[in-house]
CSV table of C-alpha atoms and ligand atoms in Angstrom, one decimal:
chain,number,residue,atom,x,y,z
A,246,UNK,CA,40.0,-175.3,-144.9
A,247,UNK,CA,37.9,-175.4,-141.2
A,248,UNK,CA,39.7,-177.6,-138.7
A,249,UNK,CA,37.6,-178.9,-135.8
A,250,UNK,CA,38.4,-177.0,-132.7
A,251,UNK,CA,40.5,-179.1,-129.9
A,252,UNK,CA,38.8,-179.5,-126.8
A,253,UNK,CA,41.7,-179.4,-123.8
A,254,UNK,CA,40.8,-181.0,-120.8
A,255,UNK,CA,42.5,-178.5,-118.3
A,256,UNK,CA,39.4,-178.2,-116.4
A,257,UNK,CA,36.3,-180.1,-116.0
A,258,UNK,CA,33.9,-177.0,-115.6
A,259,UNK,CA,35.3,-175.8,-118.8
A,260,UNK,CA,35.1,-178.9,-120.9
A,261,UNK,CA,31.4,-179.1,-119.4
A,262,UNK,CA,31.2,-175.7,-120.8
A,263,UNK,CA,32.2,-176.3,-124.3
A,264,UNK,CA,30.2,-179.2,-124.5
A,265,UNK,CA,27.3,-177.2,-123.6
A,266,UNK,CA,28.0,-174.7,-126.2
A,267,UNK,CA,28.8,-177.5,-128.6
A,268,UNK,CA,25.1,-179.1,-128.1
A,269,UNK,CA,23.9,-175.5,-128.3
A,270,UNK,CA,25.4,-174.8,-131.9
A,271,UNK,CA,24.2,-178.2,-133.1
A,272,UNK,CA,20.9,-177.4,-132.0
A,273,UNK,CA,20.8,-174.1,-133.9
A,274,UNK,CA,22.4,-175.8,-136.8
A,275,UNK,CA,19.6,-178.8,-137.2
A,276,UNK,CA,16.5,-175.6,-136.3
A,277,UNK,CA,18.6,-173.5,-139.4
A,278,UNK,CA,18.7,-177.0,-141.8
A,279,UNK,CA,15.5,-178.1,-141.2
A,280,UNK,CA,16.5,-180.5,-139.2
A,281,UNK,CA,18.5,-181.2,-142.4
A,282,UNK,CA,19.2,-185.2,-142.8
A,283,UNK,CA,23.1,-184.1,-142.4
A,284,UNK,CA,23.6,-183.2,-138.9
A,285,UNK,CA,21.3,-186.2,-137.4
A,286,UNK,CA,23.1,-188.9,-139.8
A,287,UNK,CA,24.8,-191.0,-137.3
A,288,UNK,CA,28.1,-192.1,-137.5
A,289,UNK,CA,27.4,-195.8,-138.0
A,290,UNK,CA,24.6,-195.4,-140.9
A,291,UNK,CA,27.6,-193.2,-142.4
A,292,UNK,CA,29.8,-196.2,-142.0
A,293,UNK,CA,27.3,-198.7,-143.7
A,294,UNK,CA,26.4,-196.8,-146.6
A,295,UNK,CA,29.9,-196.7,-146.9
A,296,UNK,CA,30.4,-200.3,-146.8
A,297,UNK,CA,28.3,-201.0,-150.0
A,298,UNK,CA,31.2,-199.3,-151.8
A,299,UNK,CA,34.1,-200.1,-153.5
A,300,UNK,CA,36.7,-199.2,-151.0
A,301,UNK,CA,40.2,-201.0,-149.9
A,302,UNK,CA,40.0,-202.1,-146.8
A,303,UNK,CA,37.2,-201.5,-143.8
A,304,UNK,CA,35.4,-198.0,-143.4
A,305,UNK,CA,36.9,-197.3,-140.3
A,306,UNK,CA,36.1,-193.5,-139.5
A,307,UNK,CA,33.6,-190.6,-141.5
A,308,UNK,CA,33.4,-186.7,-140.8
A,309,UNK,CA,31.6,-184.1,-142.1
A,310,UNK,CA,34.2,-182.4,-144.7
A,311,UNK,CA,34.5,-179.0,-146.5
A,312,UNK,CA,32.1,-176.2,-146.9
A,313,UNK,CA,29.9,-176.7,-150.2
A,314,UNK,CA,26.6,-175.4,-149.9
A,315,UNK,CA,24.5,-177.8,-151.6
A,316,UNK,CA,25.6,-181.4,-150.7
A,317,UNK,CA,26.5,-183.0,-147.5
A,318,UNK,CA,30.2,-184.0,-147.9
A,319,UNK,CA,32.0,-186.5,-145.5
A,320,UNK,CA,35.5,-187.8,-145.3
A,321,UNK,CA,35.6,-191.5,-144.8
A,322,UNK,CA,39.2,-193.1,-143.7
A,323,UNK,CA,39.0,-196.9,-144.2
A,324,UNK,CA,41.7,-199.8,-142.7
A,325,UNK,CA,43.5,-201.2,-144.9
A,326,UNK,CA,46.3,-202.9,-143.1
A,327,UNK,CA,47.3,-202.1,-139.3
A,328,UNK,CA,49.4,-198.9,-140.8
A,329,UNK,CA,47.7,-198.0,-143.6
A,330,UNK,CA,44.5,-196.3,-144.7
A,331,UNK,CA,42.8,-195.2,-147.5
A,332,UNK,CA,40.9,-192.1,-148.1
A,333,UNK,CA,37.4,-191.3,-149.8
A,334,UNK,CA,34.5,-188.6,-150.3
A,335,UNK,CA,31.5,-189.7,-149.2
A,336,UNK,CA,28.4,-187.8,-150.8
A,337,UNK,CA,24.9,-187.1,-150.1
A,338,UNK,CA,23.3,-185.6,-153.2
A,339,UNK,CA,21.2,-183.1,-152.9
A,340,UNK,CA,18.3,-184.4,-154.5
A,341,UNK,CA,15.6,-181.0,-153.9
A,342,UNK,CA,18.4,-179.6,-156.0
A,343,UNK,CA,19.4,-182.2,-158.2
A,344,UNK,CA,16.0,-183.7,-159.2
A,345,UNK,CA,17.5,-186.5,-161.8
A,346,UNK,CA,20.6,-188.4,-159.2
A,347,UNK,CA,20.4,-190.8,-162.3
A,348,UNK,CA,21.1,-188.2,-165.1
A,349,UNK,CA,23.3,-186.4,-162.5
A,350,UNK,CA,25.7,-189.8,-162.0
A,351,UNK,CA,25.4,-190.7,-166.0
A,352,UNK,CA,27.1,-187.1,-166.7
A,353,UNK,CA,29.7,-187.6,-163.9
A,354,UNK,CA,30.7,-191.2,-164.8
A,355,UNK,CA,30.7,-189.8,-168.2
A,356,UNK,CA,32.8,-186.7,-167.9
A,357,UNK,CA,35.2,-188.3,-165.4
A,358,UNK,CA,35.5,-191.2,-167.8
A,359,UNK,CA,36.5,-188.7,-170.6
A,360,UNK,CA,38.3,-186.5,-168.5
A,361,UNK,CA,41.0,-189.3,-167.2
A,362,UNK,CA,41.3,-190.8,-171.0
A,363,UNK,CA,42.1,-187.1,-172.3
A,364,UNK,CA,44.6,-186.0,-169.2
A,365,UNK,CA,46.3,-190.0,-169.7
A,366,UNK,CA,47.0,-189.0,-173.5
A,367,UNK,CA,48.4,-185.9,-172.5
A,368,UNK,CA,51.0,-187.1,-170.2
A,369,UNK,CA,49.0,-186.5,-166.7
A,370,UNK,CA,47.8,-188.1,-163.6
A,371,UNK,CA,44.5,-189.5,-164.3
A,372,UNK,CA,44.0,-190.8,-161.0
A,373,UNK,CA,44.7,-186.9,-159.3
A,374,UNK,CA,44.2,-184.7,-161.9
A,375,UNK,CA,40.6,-185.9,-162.4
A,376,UNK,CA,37.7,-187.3,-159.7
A,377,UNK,CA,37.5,-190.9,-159.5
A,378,UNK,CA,33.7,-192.6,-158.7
A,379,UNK,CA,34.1,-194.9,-156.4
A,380,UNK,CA,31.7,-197.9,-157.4
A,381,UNK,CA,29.1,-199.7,-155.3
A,382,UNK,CA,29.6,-203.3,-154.9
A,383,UNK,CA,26.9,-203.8,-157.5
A,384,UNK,CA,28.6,-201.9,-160.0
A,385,UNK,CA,26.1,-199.1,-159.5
A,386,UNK,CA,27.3,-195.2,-159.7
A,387,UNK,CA,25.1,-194.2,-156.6
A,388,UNK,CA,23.1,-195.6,-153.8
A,389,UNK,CA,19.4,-194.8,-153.0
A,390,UNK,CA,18.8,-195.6,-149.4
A,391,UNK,CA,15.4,-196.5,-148.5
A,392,UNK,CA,14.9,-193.1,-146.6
A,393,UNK,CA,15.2,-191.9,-150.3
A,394,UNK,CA,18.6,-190.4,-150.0
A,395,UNK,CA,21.1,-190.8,-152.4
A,396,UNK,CA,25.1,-191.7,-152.2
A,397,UNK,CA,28.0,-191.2,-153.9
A,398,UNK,CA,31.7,-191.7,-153.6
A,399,UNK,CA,34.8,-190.2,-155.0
A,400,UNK,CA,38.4,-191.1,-154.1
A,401,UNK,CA,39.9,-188.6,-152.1
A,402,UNK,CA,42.7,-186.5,-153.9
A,403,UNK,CA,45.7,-186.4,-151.1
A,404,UNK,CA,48.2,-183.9,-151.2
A,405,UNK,CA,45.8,-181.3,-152.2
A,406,UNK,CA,43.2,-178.4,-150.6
A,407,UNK,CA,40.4,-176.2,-151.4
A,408,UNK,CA,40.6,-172.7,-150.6
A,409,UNK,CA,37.4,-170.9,-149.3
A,410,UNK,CA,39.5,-167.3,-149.8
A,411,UNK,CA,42.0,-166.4,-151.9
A,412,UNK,CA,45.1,-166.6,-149.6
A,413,UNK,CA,48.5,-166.1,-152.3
A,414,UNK,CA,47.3,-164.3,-155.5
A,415,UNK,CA,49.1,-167.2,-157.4
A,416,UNK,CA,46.9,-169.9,-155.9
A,417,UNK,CA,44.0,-167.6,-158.0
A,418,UNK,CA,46.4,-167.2,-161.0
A,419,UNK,CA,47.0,-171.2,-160.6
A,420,UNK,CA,43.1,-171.9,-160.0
A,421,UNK,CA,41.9,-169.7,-163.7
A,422,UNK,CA,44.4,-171.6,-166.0
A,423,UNK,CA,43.0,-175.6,-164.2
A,424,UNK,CA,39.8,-173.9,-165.0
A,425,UNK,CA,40.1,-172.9,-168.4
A,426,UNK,CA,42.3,-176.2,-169.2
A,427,UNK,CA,39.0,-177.7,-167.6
A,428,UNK,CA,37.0,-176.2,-170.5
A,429,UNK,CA,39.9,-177.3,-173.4
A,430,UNK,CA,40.0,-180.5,-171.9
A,431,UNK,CA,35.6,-181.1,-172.6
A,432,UNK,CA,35.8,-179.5,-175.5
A,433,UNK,CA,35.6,-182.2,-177.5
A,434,UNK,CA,32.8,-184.3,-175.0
A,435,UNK,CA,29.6,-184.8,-176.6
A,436,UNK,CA,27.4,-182.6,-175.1
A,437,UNK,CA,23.7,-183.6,-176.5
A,438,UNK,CA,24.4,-186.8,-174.3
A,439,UNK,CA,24.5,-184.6,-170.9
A,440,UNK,CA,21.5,-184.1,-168.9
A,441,UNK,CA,20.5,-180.6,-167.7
A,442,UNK,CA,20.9,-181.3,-164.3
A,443,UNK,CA,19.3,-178.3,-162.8
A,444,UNK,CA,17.5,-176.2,-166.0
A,445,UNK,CA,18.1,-172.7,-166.8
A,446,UNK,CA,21.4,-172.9,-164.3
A,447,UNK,CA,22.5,-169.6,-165.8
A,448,UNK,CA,19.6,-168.3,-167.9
A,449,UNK,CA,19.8,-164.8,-165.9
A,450,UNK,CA,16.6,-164.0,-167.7
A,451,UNK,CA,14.8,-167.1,-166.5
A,452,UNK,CA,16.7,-166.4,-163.1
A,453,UNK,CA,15.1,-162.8,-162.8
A,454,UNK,CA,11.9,-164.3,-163.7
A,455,UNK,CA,11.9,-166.5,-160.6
A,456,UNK,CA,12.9,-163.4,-158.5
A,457,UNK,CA,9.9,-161.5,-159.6
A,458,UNK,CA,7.6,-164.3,-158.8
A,459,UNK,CA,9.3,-164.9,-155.6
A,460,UNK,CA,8.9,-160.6,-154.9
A,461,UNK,CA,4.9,-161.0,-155.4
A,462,UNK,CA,4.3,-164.1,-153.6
A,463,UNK,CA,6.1,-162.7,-150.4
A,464,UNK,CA,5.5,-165.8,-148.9
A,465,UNK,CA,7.7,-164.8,-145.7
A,466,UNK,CA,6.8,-161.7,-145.3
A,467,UNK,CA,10.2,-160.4,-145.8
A,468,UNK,CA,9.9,-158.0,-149.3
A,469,UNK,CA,9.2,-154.9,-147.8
A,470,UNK,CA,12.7,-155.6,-145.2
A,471,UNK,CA,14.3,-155.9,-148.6
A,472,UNK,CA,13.0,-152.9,-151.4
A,473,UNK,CA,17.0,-152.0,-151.7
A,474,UNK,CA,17.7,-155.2,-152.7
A,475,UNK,CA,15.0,-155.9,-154.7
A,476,UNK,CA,15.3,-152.5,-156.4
A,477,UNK,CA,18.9,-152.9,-157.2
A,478,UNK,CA,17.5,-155.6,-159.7
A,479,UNK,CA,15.0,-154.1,-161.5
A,480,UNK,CA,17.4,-151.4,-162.5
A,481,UNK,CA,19.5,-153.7,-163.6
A,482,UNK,CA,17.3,-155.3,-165.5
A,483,UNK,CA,18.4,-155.1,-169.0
A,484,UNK,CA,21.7,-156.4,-168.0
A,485,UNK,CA,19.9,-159.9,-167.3
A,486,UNK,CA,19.4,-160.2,-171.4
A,487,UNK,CA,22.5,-159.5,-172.7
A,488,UNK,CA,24.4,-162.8,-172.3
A,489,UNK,CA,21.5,-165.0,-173.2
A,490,UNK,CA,20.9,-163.0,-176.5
A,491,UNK,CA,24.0,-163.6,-177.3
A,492,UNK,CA,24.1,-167.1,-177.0
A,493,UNK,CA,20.6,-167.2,-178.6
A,494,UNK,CA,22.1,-165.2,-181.5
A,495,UNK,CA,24.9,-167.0,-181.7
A,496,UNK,CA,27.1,-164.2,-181.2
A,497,UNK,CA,28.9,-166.4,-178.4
A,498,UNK,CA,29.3,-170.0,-178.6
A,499,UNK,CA,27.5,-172.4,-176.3
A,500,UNK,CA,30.7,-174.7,-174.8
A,501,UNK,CA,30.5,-177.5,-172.9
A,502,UNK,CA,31.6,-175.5,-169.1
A,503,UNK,CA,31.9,-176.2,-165.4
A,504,UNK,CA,29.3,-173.4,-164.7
A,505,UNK,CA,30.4,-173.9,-160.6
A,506,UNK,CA,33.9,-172.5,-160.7
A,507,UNK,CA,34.2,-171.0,-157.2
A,508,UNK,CA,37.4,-171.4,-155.4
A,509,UNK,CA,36.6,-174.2,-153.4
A,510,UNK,CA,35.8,-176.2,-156.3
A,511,UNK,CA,39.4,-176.9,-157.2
A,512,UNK,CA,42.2,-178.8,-155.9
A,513,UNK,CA,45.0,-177.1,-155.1
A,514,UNK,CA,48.7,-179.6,-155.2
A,515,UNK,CA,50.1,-178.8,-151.7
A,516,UNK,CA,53.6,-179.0,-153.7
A,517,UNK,CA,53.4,-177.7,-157.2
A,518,UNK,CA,50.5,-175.1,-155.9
A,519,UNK,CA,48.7,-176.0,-159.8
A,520,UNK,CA,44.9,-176.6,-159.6
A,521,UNK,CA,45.4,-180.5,-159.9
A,522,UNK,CA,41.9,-181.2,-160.2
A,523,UNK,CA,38.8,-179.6,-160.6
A,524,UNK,CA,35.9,-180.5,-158.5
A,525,UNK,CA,31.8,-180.6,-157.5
A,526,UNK,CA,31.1,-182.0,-161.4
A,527,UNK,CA,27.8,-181.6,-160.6
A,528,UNK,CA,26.6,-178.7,-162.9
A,529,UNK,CA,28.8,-179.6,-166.0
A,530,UNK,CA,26.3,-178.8,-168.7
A,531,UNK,CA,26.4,-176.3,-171.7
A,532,UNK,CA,26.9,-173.0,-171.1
A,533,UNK,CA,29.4,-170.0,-171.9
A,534,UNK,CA,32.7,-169.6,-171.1
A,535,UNK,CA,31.9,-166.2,-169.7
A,536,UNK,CA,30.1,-168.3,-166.2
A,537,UNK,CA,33.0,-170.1,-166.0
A,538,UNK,CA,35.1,-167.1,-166.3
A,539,UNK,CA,32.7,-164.8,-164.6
A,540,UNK,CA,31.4,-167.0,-161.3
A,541,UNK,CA,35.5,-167.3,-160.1
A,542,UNK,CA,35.8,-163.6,-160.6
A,543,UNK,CA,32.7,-163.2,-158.4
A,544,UNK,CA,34.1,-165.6,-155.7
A,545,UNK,CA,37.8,-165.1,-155.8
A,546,UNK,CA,38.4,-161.4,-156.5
A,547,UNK,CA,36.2,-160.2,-153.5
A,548,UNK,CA,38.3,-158.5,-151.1
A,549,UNK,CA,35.5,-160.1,-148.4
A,550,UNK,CA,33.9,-163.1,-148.0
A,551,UNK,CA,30.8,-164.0,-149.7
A,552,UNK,CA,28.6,-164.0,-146.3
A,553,UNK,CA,30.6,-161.1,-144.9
A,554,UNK,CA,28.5,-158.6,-143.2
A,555,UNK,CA,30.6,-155.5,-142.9
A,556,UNK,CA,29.9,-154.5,-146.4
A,557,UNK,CA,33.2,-151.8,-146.2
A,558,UNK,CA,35.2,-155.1,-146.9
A,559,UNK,CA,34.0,-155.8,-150.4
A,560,UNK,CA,35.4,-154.9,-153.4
A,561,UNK,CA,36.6,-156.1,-156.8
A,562,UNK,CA,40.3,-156.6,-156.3
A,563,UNK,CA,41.0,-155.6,-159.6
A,564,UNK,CA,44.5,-157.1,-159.5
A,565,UNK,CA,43.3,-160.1,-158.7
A,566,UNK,CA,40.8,-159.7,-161.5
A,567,UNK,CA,43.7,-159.0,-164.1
A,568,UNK,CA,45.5,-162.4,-162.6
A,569,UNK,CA,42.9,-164.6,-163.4
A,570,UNK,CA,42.0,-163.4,-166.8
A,571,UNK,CA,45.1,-163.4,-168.0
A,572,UNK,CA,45.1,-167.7,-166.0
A,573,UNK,CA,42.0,-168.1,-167.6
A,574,UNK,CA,42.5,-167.1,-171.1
A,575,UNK,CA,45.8,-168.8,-171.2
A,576,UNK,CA,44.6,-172.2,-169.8
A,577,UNK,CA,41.9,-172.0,-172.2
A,578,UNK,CA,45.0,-172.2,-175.0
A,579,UNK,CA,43.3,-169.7,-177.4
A,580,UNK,CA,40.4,-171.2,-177.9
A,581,UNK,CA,38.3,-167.9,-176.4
A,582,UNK,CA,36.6,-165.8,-179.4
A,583,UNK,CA,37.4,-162.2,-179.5
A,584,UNK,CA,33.8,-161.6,-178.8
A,585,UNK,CA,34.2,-164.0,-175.7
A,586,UNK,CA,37.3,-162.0,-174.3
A,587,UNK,CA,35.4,-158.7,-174.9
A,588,UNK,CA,32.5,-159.7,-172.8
A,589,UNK,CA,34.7,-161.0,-169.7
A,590,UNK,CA,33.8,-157.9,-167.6
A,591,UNK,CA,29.9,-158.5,-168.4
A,592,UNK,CA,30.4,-162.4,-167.5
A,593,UNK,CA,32.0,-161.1,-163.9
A,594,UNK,CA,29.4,-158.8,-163.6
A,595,UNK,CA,26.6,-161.0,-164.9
A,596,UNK,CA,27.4,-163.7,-162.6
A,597,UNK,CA,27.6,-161.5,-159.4
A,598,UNK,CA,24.6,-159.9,-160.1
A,599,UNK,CA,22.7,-163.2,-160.6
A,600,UNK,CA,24.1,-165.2,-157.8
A,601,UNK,CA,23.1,-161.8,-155.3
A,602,UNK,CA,19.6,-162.8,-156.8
A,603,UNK,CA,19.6,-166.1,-156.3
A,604,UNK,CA,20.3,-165.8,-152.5
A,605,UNK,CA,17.8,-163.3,-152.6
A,606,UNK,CA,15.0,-165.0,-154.0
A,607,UNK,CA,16.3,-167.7,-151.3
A,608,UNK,CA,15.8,-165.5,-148.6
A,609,UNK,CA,12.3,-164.3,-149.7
A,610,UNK,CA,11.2,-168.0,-150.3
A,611,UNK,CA,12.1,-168.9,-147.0
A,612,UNK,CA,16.2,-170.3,-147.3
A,613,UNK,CA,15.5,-173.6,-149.0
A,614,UNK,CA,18.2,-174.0,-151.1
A,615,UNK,CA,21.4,-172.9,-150.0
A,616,UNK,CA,22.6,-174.3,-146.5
A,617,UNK,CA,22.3,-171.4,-143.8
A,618,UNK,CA,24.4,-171.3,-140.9
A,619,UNK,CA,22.9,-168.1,-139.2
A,620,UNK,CA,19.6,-166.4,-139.3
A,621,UNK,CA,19.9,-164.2,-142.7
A,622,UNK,CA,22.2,-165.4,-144.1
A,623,UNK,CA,21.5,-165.9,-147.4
A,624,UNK,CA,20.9,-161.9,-147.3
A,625,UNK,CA,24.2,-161.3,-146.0
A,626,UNK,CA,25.4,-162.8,-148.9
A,627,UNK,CA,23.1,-161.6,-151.4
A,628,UNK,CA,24.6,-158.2,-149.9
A,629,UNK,CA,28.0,-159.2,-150.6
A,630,UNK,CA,27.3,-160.2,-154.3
A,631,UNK,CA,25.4,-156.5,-155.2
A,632,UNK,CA,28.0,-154.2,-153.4
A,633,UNK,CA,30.7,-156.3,-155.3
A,634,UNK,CA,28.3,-155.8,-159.0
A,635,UNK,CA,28.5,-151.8,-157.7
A,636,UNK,CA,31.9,-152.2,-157.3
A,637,UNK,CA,33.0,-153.6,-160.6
A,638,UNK,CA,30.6,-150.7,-162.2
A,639,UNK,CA,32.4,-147.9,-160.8
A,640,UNK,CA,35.9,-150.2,-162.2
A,641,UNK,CA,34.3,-150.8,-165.4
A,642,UNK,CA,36.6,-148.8,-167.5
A,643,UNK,CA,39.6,-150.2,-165.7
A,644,UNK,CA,38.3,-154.0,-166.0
A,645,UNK,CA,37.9,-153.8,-170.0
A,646,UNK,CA,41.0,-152.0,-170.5
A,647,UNK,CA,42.8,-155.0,-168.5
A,648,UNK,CA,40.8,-157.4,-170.7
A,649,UNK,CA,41.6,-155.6,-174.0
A,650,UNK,CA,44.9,-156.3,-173.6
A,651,UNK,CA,44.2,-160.0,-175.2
A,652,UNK,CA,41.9,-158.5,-178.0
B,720,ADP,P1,29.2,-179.0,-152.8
B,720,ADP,O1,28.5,-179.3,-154.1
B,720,ADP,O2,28.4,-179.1,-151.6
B,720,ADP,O3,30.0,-177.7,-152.9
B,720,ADP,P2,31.8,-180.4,-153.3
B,720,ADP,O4,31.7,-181.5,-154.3
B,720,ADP,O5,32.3,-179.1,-153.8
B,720,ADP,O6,30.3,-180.2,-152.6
B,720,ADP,O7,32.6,-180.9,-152.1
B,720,ADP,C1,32.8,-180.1,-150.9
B,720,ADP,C2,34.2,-180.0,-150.5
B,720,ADP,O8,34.8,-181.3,-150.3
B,720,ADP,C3,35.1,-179.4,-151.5
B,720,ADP,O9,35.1,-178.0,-151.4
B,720,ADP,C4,36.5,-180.0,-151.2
B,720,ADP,O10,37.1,-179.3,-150.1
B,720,ADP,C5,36.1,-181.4,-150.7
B,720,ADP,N1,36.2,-182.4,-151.8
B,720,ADP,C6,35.2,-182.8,-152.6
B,720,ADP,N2,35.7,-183.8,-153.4
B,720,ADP,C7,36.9,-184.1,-153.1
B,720,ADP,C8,37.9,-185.0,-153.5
B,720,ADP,N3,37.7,-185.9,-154.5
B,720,ADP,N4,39.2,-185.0,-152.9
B,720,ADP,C9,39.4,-184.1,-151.9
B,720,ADP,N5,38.5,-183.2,-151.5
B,720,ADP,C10,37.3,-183.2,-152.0
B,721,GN1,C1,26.6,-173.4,-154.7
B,721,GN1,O1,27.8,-176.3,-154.4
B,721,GN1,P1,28.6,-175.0,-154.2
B,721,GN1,O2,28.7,-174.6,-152.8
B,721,GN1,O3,30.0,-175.2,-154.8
B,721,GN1,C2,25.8,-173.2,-156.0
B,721,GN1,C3,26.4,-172.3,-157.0
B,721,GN1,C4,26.6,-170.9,-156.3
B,721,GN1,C5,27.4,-171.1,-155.0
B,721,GN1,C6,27.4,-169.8,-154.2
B,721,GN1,C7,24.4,-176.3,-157.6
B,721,GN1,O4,27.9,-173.9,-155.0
B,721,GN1,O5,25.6,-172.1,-158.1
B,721,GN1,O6,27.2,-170.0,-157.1
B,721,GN1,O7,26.7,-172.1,-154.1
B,721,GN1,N1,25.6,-174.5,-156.6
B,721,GN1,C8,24.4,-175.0,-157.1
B,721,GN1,O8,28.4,-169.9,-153.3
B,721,GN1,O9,23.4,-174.3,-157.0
B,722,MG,MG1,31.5,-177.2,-154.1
């Protein structure tokens, strides 16, 4: 988790300093967003939106929180008696990605809904072991502000953090079986009544597509800066069918799945060290058990971060790998096919490989999707995400023998 840096006043010419550098990086920040709505909200309008929620007490403080790269998070700290507060996520959705906010909230009100009901029955917390919407006033699920933003709230889960590495190997362990519970737990949730939020999330075929298009148009200029890339997808082309035939064919079942599951999308208890709750709801759809599966091992197992530019850093820790198979297919409670287990490696590798494209088709389109922070960055990354797919097929033998083991 980022901390804000202290600022110590031990010198007036270096506090001047810092602030300089401080209006410098916010600067950059607003030119890289856009001038993105989230760095110019103001503290106050942060505070009002705030107000037309349900909260205890008065919103009494809101900063920016976390490090998702698709919504603008904020953690608000209300009043609600002279020595006590109360905690809450305050949400701007994304609404270039998320083109529905109203089917978006009716799937999150419904799978929270279902999720506290099942995790009550079974002996749990429902009130930290799933997210909690935090109505408006008017008994809405969102807010639509007349700039056309949109607002949501969850309650904040205390005693719990998100990791953006894997620090403990457990913690990864810990992460795959809340993620594969996560999948038992929906199993039974009606899934014709949830809205595709963003189509074809994982249609790698549709995905590739998209890529080519983006190659030909060129828009920025930036193809011929990136034939490596580009060429390490169309030879990998026949890869981008195999899951989606399989689901087509029916060879492996279509599940009602997370289809998010990076590491900072769970909740990790500060005590027990379990994944206590599972977060950013925002893509629960159908899908395959193999993104769920596949999208932590792209995330987690890297031995580098997923914007790290010294490429000699990644790899596919495959002990790491072997930990979270074995979390995963043991917090899924058997409910995996044999066919599922067999194609874990292929899920990993599938969901490197088309997350690498997605950040390059970003990048070639001009870095309108995912939040940057630094000129390139969404190549950086895509960089990261095909030298960890080369990775895992030199270890290919290695990953399905360790994924045998359950067959
Ligand atoms: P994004 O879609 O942008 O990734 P997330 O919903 O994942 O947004 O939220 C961003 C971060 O905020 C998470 O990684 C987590 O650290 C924190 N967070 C989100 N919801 C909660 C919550 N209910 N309680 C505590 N922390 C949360
Ligand atoms: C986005 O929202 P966040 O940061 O958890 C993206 C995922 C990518 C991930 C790459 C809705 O996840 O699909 O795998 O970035 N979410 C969406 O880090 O596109
Ligand atoms: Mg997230």
């Amino acid at each position: 988790m980022s901390k804000l840096p202290e600022i110590k006043a031990d010198s007036i010419k270096r506090r001047k300093n810092k602030i300089k550098t401080f209006w410098l990086h916010l600067t950059i920040m607003i030119e890289i967003n856009g001038g993105g709505i989230y760095m110019s909200r103001e503290k106050s309008e942060l505070l009002c939106i705030s107000g037309k929620f349900e909260v205890a007490g008065e919103p009494e403080n809101v900063v920016p929180h976390g490090n998702g790269h698709i919504n603008d998070t904020y953690l608000l700290t209300c009043r609600v008696a002279p020595e006590k507060t109360c905690r809450y996520i305050l949400q701007r959705m994304n609404h270039e990605v998320f083109r529905d906010p109203k089917g978006l909230m009716e799937n999150i009100t419904g799978v929270t809904t279902f999720l506290q009901k099942e995790i009550a029955e079974r002996g749990g917390d429902p009130d930290r072991e799933a997210l909690g919407v935090i109505m408006l006033k008017d008994g809405a699920s969102y807010s639509e502000e007349e700039d056309g933003t949109f607002w949501r709230m969850y309650r904040f889960v205390e005693g719990a953090d998100s990791y953006d590495a894997v620090e403990k190997p457990e913690d990864f362990y810990e992460s795959a079986v809340a993620f594969g519970n996560f999948q038992k737990l929906l199993a039974k949730y009606p899934a014709k009544s949830l809205h595709e939020t963003i189509p074809n999330f994982h249609n790698t075929v549709d995905r590739l597509e998209k890529f080519k298009k983006a190659v030909e148009a060129d828009t920025m200029k930036r193809a011929a800066e990136v034939a490596d890339e580009i060429r390490f997808v169309l030879d990998r082309e026949d890869d981008c069918h195999v899951l989606c035939d399989m689901l087509v064919s029916g060879e492996i079942p279509l599940r009602v799945t997370h289809n998010d599951t990076k590491l900072n999308n769970i909740l990790l208890d500060h005590k027990t060290g379990k994944g206590i709750c599972v977060i950013d709801l925002d893509t629960v759809m159908p899908g395959s058990a193999l993104y769920d599966y596949g999208d932590s091992i792209r995330f987690g197992a890297n031995t580098g971060a997923e914007d790290e530019k010294d490429l000699s850093k990644i790899s596919c820790d495959l002990e790491l790998f072997a930990l979270y198979t074995k979390g995963f297919i043991e917090g899924c409670g058997g409910s995996l096919t044999q066919k599922e287990i067999k194609m874990l490696p292929m899920g990993a590798k599938m969901m490197t490989l088309e997350c690498g494209m997605r950040f390059l088709t970003d990048y070639l389109e001009g870095d309108h999707y995912f939040k940057i922070h630094r000129p390139k960055h969404n190549l950086d990354r895509c960089r990261t995400q095909f030298c960890m797919v080369k990775d895992m097929e030199d270890k290919w033998e290695k990953m399905q023998e360790i994924v045998e083991k359950y067959l």
